[in-house]
Amino acid sequence: MRHFDMQSPVLAIESSCDETAAAILRPPGQILSSLVASQAEEHARFGGVVPEVASRNHLLAVDPLVRRALDSAGISASDLGAVAATSGPGLAPALLVGASYAKGFSLALGIPYLALNHLEGHLLSPFLGEEEIPHHIALLVSGGHTQLTEVRKVGSYEVLGRTLDDAAGEAFDKVAKLMGLPYPGGVEIDRLAIQGDSKKYEFPRALMERGNLDFSFSGLKTSVRYFLEKNPELAKSSQGLADLCASVRHAIVAVLLKKTARAVETSGLSRVAVSGGVAANQALRFGLQELCAAKGWNLHLPSPELTTDNAAMMAFAAIHHLRLGKSSPLGLEISPQWRVGNRP
Ligand code: KG4
Ligand code: ZN
């Protein structure tokens, strides 16, 4: 097995949920190619992701996707210096496909294999291309996770607060489903909210008491359910729907902003990064820009295509670990419950 030579391109494969993604980056962070094959349509008719359906689709998609990624990067497999894959957290049958494929690649080419943490991929995504990851507070808001983390450096993470029930993206998706909007609903709510009045309806904000850095969104979902039962005609009018979307978005974003501000103030740091699918939300992006400008904090936002699941962020995380001399044994299991802060 060759050692990673610090210059060769790295291939990363991401298959933790319903997106098969492959990306090739040249260190420290030049994206040579980054492709995503979404299965969202396949799952839309079930109203959520079905693990076995995801697994079968990853199996169909992964090899052609990697070949296309190599083509569009203009390199051949033998030019690669390492291959990495998301090993957790995520759906076990989905993770197995990407990890097994990457191990096969590593074995065939005699290059290092590296197991990656999906959350770490999101956490580092706002810094893609940078050689150093600065000490900062990170808000990670995706479909599966919502957490505030103190990032000291690559591999040194302290979770300060996390959701006790639904993730922010999950809350958006579940509320959207109640309104009859298509999956994934976060994007739809964000789009429809543009025409709405965010102050029209008040929805609950949980765990706002002093010092609390955890989140809870299940009360909001229940409250929207009762509201729709009482006002069934509302979601049928376009203005009613827009006002509802704007009000729900406002309630979720207000909590995210408040807790992020609290975490930064408590830490004494002045640098904030935001990642995950919900980091594409227009109200959240705008709110963070306003907050950070008012407080004089540095804000790191990933470009919109790096917010939702992708493999470029995973390859970037891989490069940072490979530079530290890390690799994983081919016998390593996947880790569907892997949290940030410790290696499996
Ligand atoms: O990071 P991601 O692609 O997958 C996970 O790792 O979970 O995040 C997907 C989530 C979905 O819940 C989706 O509804 C949400 O991100 N999302 C948004 C927006 N774009 C994606 N939520 C609110 N506003 C958006 N613009
Ligand atoms: Zn994700």
Short mmCIF file of C-alpha atoms and ligand atoms in Angstrom, two decimals:
data_model
loop_
_atom_site.label_atom_id
_atom_site.label_comp_id
_atom_site.label_asym_id
_atom_site.label_seq_id
_atom_site.Cartn_x
_atom_site.Cartn_y
_atom_site.Cartn_z
CA MET A 1 0.00 0.00 0.00
CA ARG A 2 1.45 3.40 -1.04
CA HIS A 3 1.52 6.34 1.40
CA PHE A 4 -0.46 9.45 0.51
CA ASP A 5 1.93 11.86 -1.21
CA MET A 6 0.15 15.17 -0.32
CA GLN A 7 -0.15 16.26 -3.95
CA SER A 8 -2.19 13.58 -5.66
CA PRO A 9 -5.93 14.03 -6.16
CA VAL A 10 -8.28 12.38 -3.66
CA LEU A 11 -11.54 10.65 -4.57
CA ALA A 12 -14.38 10.76 -2.04
CA ILE A 13 -17.69 8.94 -2.18
CA GLU A 14 -20.74 9.99 -0.20
CA SER A 15 -23.73 7.66 0.18
CA SER A 16 -25.06 8.22 3.71
CA CYS A 17 -28.63 9.04 2.72
CA ASP A 18 -30.43 9.56 -0.60
CA GLU A 19 -27.68 11.23 -2.59
CA THR A 20 -24.90 9.31 -4.33
CA ALA A 21 -22.00 11.72 -4.71
CA ALA A 22 -18.43 11.49 -5.96
CA ALA A 23 -15.82 14.22 -5.99
CA ILE A 24 -12.15 14.57 -6.78
CA LEU A 25 -10.10 17.29 -5.08
CA ARG A 26 -6.49 18.20 -5.52
CA PRO A 27 -4.90 19.21 -2.18
CA PRO A 28 -5.33 21.55 -0.47
CA GLY A 29 -8.83 22.03 -1.88
CA GLN A 30 -9.11 22.49 -5.65
CA ILE A 31 -12.33 20.82 -6.84
CA LEU A 32 -11.49 18.91 -10.04
CA SER A 33 -15.00 17.42 -10.20
CA SER A 34 -17.99 17.09 -7.92
CA LEU A 35 -21.08 15.16 -9.00
CA VAL A 36 -24.30 14.37 -7.17
CA ALA A 37 -26.92 11.87 -8.32
CA SER A 38 -30.04 12.62 -6.30
CA GLN A 39 -32.66 9.97 -5.64
CA ALA A 40 -35.09 12.50 -4.14
CA GLU A 41 -37.68 11.73 -6.81
CA GLU A 42 -37.56 8.00 -6.10
CA HIS A 43 -38.30 8.66 -2.42
CA ALA A 44 -40.81 11.48 -2.94
CA ARG A 45 -43.70 9.05 -3.46
CA PHE A 46 -42.97 7.52 -0.03
CA GLY A 47 -42.76 10.97 1.62
CA GLY A 48 -39.28 10.20 3.02
CA VAL A 49 -36.16 8.13 2.47
CA VAL A 50 -36.55 4.32 2.36
CA PRO A 51 -33.18 2.74 3.31
CA GLU A 52 -33.35 -0.29 1.03
CA VAL A 53 -34.49 1.77 -1.95
CA ALA A 54 -31.57 4.13 -1.25
CA SER A 55 -29.13 1.23 -1.09
CA ARG A 56 -30.24 -0.26 -4.42
CA ASN A 57 -30.02 3.12 -6.10
CA HIS A 58 -26.54 3.80 -4.72
CA LEU A 59 -25.43 0.47 -6.13
CA LEU A 60 -26.73 1.42 -9.58
CA ALA A 61 -25.32 4.94 -9.46
CA VAL A 62 -21.91 4.72 -7.81
CA ASP A 63 -19.71 3.16 -10.52
CA PRO A 64 -20.94 5.29 -13.47
CA LEU A 65 -20.72 8.37 -11.23
CA VAL A 66 -17.09 7.71 -10.27
CA ARG A 67 -16.17 7.11 -13.92
CA ARG A 68 -17.82 10.42 -14.86
CA ALA A 69 -16.04 12.18 -11.98
CA LEU A 70 -12.66 10.89 -13.25
CA ASP A 71 -13.55 11.92 -16.82
CA SER A 72 -14.59 15.42 -15.90
CA ALA A 73 -11.52 15.83 -13.67
CA GLY A 74 -9.43 14.82 -16.69
CA ILE A 75 -7.50 12.16 -14.77
CA SER A 76 -7.42 8.38 -14.64
CA ALA A 77 -7.87 6.17 -11.60
CA SER A 78 -4.11 5.52 -11.40
CA ASP A 79 -3.52 9.26 -10.75
CA LEU A 80 -5.43 9.09 -7.47
CA GLY A 81 -3.49 9.30 -4.20
CA ALA A 82 -6.24 8.06 -1.87
CA VAL A 83 -9.91 7.09 -1.80
CA ALA A 84 -12.30 7.98 1.01
CA ALA A 85 -15.94 7.28 1.77
CA THR A 86 -18.53 8.35 4.30
CA SER A 87 -18.68 5.68 6.99
CA GLY A 88 -21.27 7.31 9.26
CA PRO A 89 -23.54 8.58 10.56
CA GLY A 90 -26.25 7.54 8.13
CA LEU A 91 -28.39 4.69 6.87
CA ALA A 92 -26.45 1.43 7.19
CA PRO A 93 -27.55 -0.13 3.85
CA ALA A 94 -26.67 3.13 2.09
CA LEU A 95 -23.29 3.62 3.80
CA LEU A 96 -22.27 0.05 2.98
CA VAL A 97 -22.43 0.71 -0.75
CA GLY A 98 -20.08 3.72 -0.80
CA ALA A 99 -17.67 2.29 1.79
CA SER A 100 -17.43 -1.12 0.06
CA TYR A 101 -16.93 0.48 -3.33
CA ALA A 102 -14.15 2.74 -1.97
CA LYS A 103 -12.42 -0.22 -0.29
CA GLY A 104 -12.47 -2.12 -3.58
CA PHE A 105 -10.90 0.89 -5.30
CA SER A 106 -8.23 1.17 -2.61
CA LEU A 107 -7.39 -2.52 -2.87
CA ALA A 108 -7.22 -2.49 -6.67
CA LEU A 109 -5.01 0.60 -6.84
CA GLY A 110 -2.91 0.01 -3.71
CA ILE A 111 -3.74 3.46 -2.33
CA PRO A 112 -4.92 4.42 1.19
CA TYR A 113 -8.58 4.12 2.17
CA LEU A 114 -10.08 6.55 4.68
CA ALA A 115 -13.39 6.27 6.54
CA LEU A 116 -15.05 9.66 6.89
CA ASN A 117 -17.56 11.20 9.25
CA HIS A 118 -20.41 12.85 7.37
CA LEU A 119 -20.90 15.53 10.04
CA GLU A 120 -17.24 16.45 9.92
CA GLY A 121 -17.64 16.87 6.14
CA HIS A 122 -20.42 19.40 6.76
CA LEU A 123 -18.48 21.10 9.58
CA LEU A 124 -15.41 21.74 7.42
CA SER A 125 -17.37 22.65 4.25
CA PRO A 126 -17.43 26.43 4.92
CA PHE A 127 -13.60 26.38 4.76
CA LEU A 128 -13.20 24.35 1.56
CA GLY A 129 -9.93 25.30 -0.11
CA GLU A 130 -8.32 26.70 3.04
CA GLU A 131 -5.21 25.10 4.53
CA GLU A 132 -6.06 25.86 8.17
CA ILE A 133 -9.35 25.46 10.00
CA PRO A 134 -9.66 28.30 12.54
CA HIS A 135 -11.03 27.95 16.08
CA HIS A 136 -14.75 28.75 15.81
CA ILE A 137 -18.36 27.97 16.72
CA ALA A 138 -20.19 25.89 14.13
CA LEU A 139 -23.92 25.62 13.59
CA LEU A 140 -24.65 22.41 11.69
CA VAL A 141 -28.22 22.26 10.42
CA SER A 142 -29.19 19.39 8.15
CA GLY A 143 -32.02 16.93 7.60
CA GLY A 144 -30.59 14.47 10.11
CA HIS A 145 -28.67 16.69 12.57
CA THR A 146 -28.82 20.02 14.33
CA GLN A 147 -25.96 20.88 16.64
CA LEU A 148 -23.71 23.62 17.90
CA THR A 149 -20.07 22.60 18.07
CA GLU A 150 -16.87 24.26 19.17
CA VAL A 151 -14.33 23.41 16.47
CA ARG A 152 -10.80 23.87 17.83
CA LYS A 153 -8.99 22.35 14.86
CA VAL A 154 -9.43 19.36 12.53
CA GLY A 155 -10.38 16.40 14.70
CA SER A 156 -11.00 18.45 17.86
CA TYR A 157 -14.73 19.04 18.27
CA GLU A 158 -16.85 19.69 21.34
CA VAL A 159 -20.61 19.45 20.91
CA LEU A 160 -22.18 22.28 22.94
CA GLY A 161 -25.82 21.56 22.16
CA ARG A 162 -27.92 19.42 19.88
CA THR A 163 -31.53 18.71 19.06
CA LEU A 164 -33.45 16.59 21.53
CA ASP A 165 -35.90 15.43 18.85
CA ASP A 166 -36.24 16.56 15.22
CA ALA A 167 -33.41 18.17 13.27
CA ALA A 168 -34.11 21.62 11.78
CA GLY A 169 -34.30 20.23 8.23
CA GLU A 170 -36.54 17.42 9.43
CA ALA A 171 -38.82 20.00 11.07
CA PHE A 172 -39.02 21.92 7.79
CA ASP A 173 -39.75 18.69 5.89
CA LYS A 174 -42.40 17.42 8.32
CA VAL A 175 -44.23 20.75 8.48
CA ALA A 176 -44.12 20.96 4.68
CA LYS A 177 -45.65 17.49 4.47
CA LEU A 178 -48.52 18.62 6.75
CA MET A 179 -49.08 21.51 4.32
CA GLY A 180 -49.17 19.11 1.38
CA LEU A 181 -45.86 20.34 -0.10
CA PRO A 182 -43.52 17.94 -1.92
CA TYR A 183 -40.47 16.32 -0.27
CA PRO A 184 -37.87 17.68 0.60
CA GLY A 185 -40.08 20.43 1.95
CA GLY A 186 -37.43 22.78 3.38
CA VAL A 187 -36.62 24.11 -0.07
CA GLU A 188 -40.33 24.62 -0.89
CA ILE A 189 -41.05 26.45 2.38
CA ASP A 190 -38.07 28.72 1.75
CA ARG A 191 -39.30 29.47 -1.78
CA LEU A 192 -42.95 30.10 -0.85
CA ALA A 193 -42.00 32.19 2.21
CA ILE A 194 -40.67 34.95 -0.05
CA GLN A 195 -44.24 36.14 -0.75
CA GLY A 196 -45.41 35.72 2.86
CA ASP A 197 -45.66 37.74 6.08
CA SER A 198 -43.39 36.17 8.69
CA LYS A 199 -45.21 37.91 11.58
CA LYS A 200 -48.69 36.72 10.59
CA TYR A 201 -48.73 33.62 12.81
CA GLU A 202 -46.82 32.85 15.98
CA PHE A 203 -45.38 29.35 16.46
CA PRO A 204 -43.64 28.05 19.60
CA ARG A 205 -39.89 28.37 20.20
CA ALA A 206 -38.65 25.72 22.59
CA LEU A 207 -35.83 25.65 25.19
CA MET A 208 -35.22 29.39 25.03
CA GLU A 209 -34.30 29.69 28.71
CA ARG A 210 -30.98 31.24 29.65
CA GLY A 211 -27.88 29.18 28.95
CA ASN A 212 -29.63 26.39 27.06
CA LEU A 213 -27.90 25.42 23.79
CA ASP A 214 -30.09 22.42 22.89
CA PHE A 215 -32.90 22.47 20.34
CA SER A 216 -36.36 20.95 20.12
CA PHE A 217 -38.62 21.25 17.09
CA SER A 218 -41.29 18.63 17.71
CA GLY A 219 -43.56 21.14 19.52
CA LEU A 220 -43.52 23.41 16.48
CA LYS A 221 -44.59 20.54 14.25
CA THR A 222 -47.48 19.62 16.58
CA SER A 223 -48.53 23.24 16.78
CA VAL A 224 -48.64 23.53 12.96
CA ARG A 225 -50.67 20.30 12.81
CA TYR A 226 -53.33 21.72 15.23
CA PHE A 227 -53.27 25.05 13.41
CA LEU A 228 -53.98 23.34 10.07
CA GLU A 229 -56.76 21.23 11.60
CA LYS A 230 -58.42 24.43 12.82
CA ASN A 231 -57.76 26.38 9.60
CA PRO A 232 -57.93 23.78 6.80
CA GLU A 233 -58.73 26.36 4.11
CA LEU A 234 -55.50 28.29 4.79
CA ALA A 235 -53.04 25.95 3.09
CA LYS A 236 -55.29 26.00 -0.01
CA SER A 237 -54.95 29.73 -0.68
CA SER A 238 -51.63 30.84 -2.08
CA GLN A 239 -51.35 33.89 0.22
CA GLY A 240 -52.35 31.80 3.25
CA LEU A 241 -49.72 29.21 2.38
CA ALA A 242 -47.06 31.87 1.85
CA ASP A 243 -47.83 33.50 5.23
CA LEU A 244 -47.73 30.11 6.92
CA CYS A 245 -44.39 29.23 5.30
CA ALA A 246 -42.89 32.61 6.22
CA SER A 247 -44.10 32.29 9.83
CA VAL A 248 -42.78 28.72 10.22
CA ARG A 249 -39.46 29.68 8.67
CA HIS A 250 -39.24 32.68 10.99
CA ALA A 251 -39.88 30.53 14.09
CA ILE A 252 -37.19 27.99 13.16
CA VAL A 253 -34.61 30.57 12.07
CA ALA A 254 -35.15 32.75 15.16
CA VAL A 255 -34.24 29.82 17.42
CA LEU A 256 -31.17 28.95 15.34
CA LEU A 257 -29.93 32.55 15.43
CA LYS A 258 -30.57 33.02 19.14
CA LYS A 259 -28.74 29.84 20.15
CA THR A 260 -25.84 30.47 17.79
CA ALA A 261 -25.39 33.96 19.23
CA ARG A 262 -25.53 32.52 22.75
CA ALA A 263 -22.89 29.87 21.96
CA VAL A 264 -20.52 32.42 20.41
CA GLU A 265 -20.95 34.86 23.30
CA THR A 266 -20.34 32.15 25.91
CA SER A 267 -17.23 30.90 24.11
CA GLY A 268 -15.61 34.31 23.85
CA LEU A 269 -14.78 33.54 20.19
CA SER A 270 -15.77 35.81 17.31
CA ARG A 271 -15.97 33.37 14.40
CA VAL A 272 -19.04 31.47 13.23
CA ALA A 273 -19.49 28.86 10.51
CA VAL A 274 -22.75 27.35 9.32
CA SER A 275 -23.21 24.14 7.35
CA GLY A 276 -25.72 21.47 6.28
CA GLY A 277 -28.73 21.59 3.98
CA VAL A 278 -30.57 24.22 6.01
CA ALA A 279 -27.58 26.57 5.58
CA ALA A 280 -29.06 27.14 2.09
CA ASN A 281 -32.09 28.78 3.73
CA GLN A 282 -32.34 32.42 2.63
CA ALA A 283 -33.72 33.73 5.93
CA LEU A 284 -31.02 31.94 7.92
CA ARG A 285 -28.24 33.22 5.67
CA PHE A 286 -29.57 36.76 5.81
CA GLY A 287 -30.16 36.60 9.58
CA LEU A 288 -26.62 35.35 10.20
CA GLN A 289 -25.12 38.06 8.03
CA GLU A 290 -27.04 40.70 10.01
CA LEU A 291 -26.14 39.14 13.36
CA CYS A 292 -22.44 38.84 12.57
CA ALA A 293 -22.25 42.36 11.11
CA ALA A 294 -23.89 43.78 14.26
CA LYS A 295 -21.56 41.87 16.62
CA GLY A 296 -18.40 42.23 14.54
CA TRP A 297 -18.04 38.45 14.12
CA ASN A 298 -16.52 36.67 11.11
CA LEU A 299 -19.04 34.53 9.28
CA HIS A 300 -18.16 31.51 7.12
CA LEU A 301 -20.98 30.29 4.88
CA PRO A 302 -20.47 27.48 2.36
CA SER A 303 -21.54 28.19 -1.21
CA PRO A 304 -25.13 26.91 -1.70
CA GLU A 305 -24.04 23.78 -3.64
CA LEU A 306 -21.84 22.76 -0.71
CA THR A 307 -24.66 22.99 1.86
CA THR A 308 -26.69 19.92 0.88
CA ASP A 309 -25.02 16.52 0.75
CA ASN A 310 -22.06 16.39 -1.62
CA ALA A 311 -18.74 14.60 -1.89
CA ALA A 312 -16.51 17.67 -2.34
CA MET A 313 -16.87 18.47 1.37
CA MET A 314 -16.02 14.83 2.17
CA ALA A 315 -12.89 14.91 -0.01
CA PHE A 316 -11.84 18.13 1.72
CA ALA A 317 -12.20 16.47 5.15
CA ALA A 318 -10.24 13.50 3.78
CA ILE A 319 -7.36 15.71 2.66
CA HIS A 320 -7.06 17.22 6.15
CA HIS A 321 -6.87 13.78 7.76
CA LEU A 322 -4.51 12.34 5.13
CA ARG A 323 -2.16 15.29 5.73
CA LEU A 324 -2.09 14.24 9.39
CA GLY A 325 -0.98 10.79 8.27
CA LYS A 326 -4.31 9.07 8.87
CA SER A 327 -5.86 6.19 6.94
CA SER A 328 -8.30 3.39 7.82
CA PRO A 329 -7.90 -0.40 7.70
CA LEU A 330 -9.90 -2.14 4.96
CA GLY A 331 -11.50 -4.33 7.62
CA LEU A 332 -13.12 -1.31 9.30
CA GLU A 333 -16.89 -1.57 9.79
CA ILE A 334 -19.25 1.24 8.81
CA SER A 335 -20.43 3.38 11.78
CA PRO A 336 -24.12 4.32 11.29
CA GLN A 337 -24.25 6.02 14.74
CA TRP A 338 -20.87 7.78 14.54
CA ARG A 339 -20.88 11.21 16.21
CA VAL A 340 -18.25 13.89 15.77
CA GLY A 341 -15.51 14.06 18.34
CA ASN A 342 -14.21 10.51 18.28
CA ARG A 343 -12.90 8.12 15.64
CA PRO A 344 -14.56 4.65 15.41
O1 KG4 B 1 -27.34 18.23 4.58
P1 KG4 B 1 -28.48 17.60 3.89
O2 KG4 B 1 -28.44 17.52 2.39
O3 KG4 B 1 -28.72 16.14 4.38
C1 KG4 B 1 -28.46 15.65 5.63
O4 KG4 B 1 -27.29 15.32 5.93
O5 KG4 B 1 -29.44 15.54 6.40
O6 KG4 B 1 -29.78 18.39 4.36
C2 KG4 B 1 -31.02 18.14 3.79
C3 KG4 B 1 -32.03 18.99 4.53
C4 KG4 B 1 -33.48 18.64 4.16
O7 KG4 B 1 -34.21 18.49 5.36
C5 KG4 B 1 -33.94 19.87 3.38
O8 KG4 B 1 -35.30 20.14 3.51
C6 KG4 B 1 -33.11 20.96 4.02
O9 KG4 B 1 -31.85 20.36 4.22
N1 KG4 B 1 -32.99 22.13 3.16
C7 KG4 B 1 -33.53 23.32 3.46
C8 KG4 B 1 -33.22 24.19 2.37
N2 KG4 B 1 -32.49 23.47 1.46
C9 KG4 B 1 -32.35 22.21 1.97
N3 KG4 B 1 -34.24 23.72 4.52
C10 KG4 B 1 -34.65 25.01 4.54
N4 KG4 B 1 -34.42 25.89 3.54
C11 KG4 B 1 -33.70 25.52 2.46
N5 KG4 B 1 -33.45 26.40 1.47
ZN ZN B 2 -25.73 15.84 5.29
#
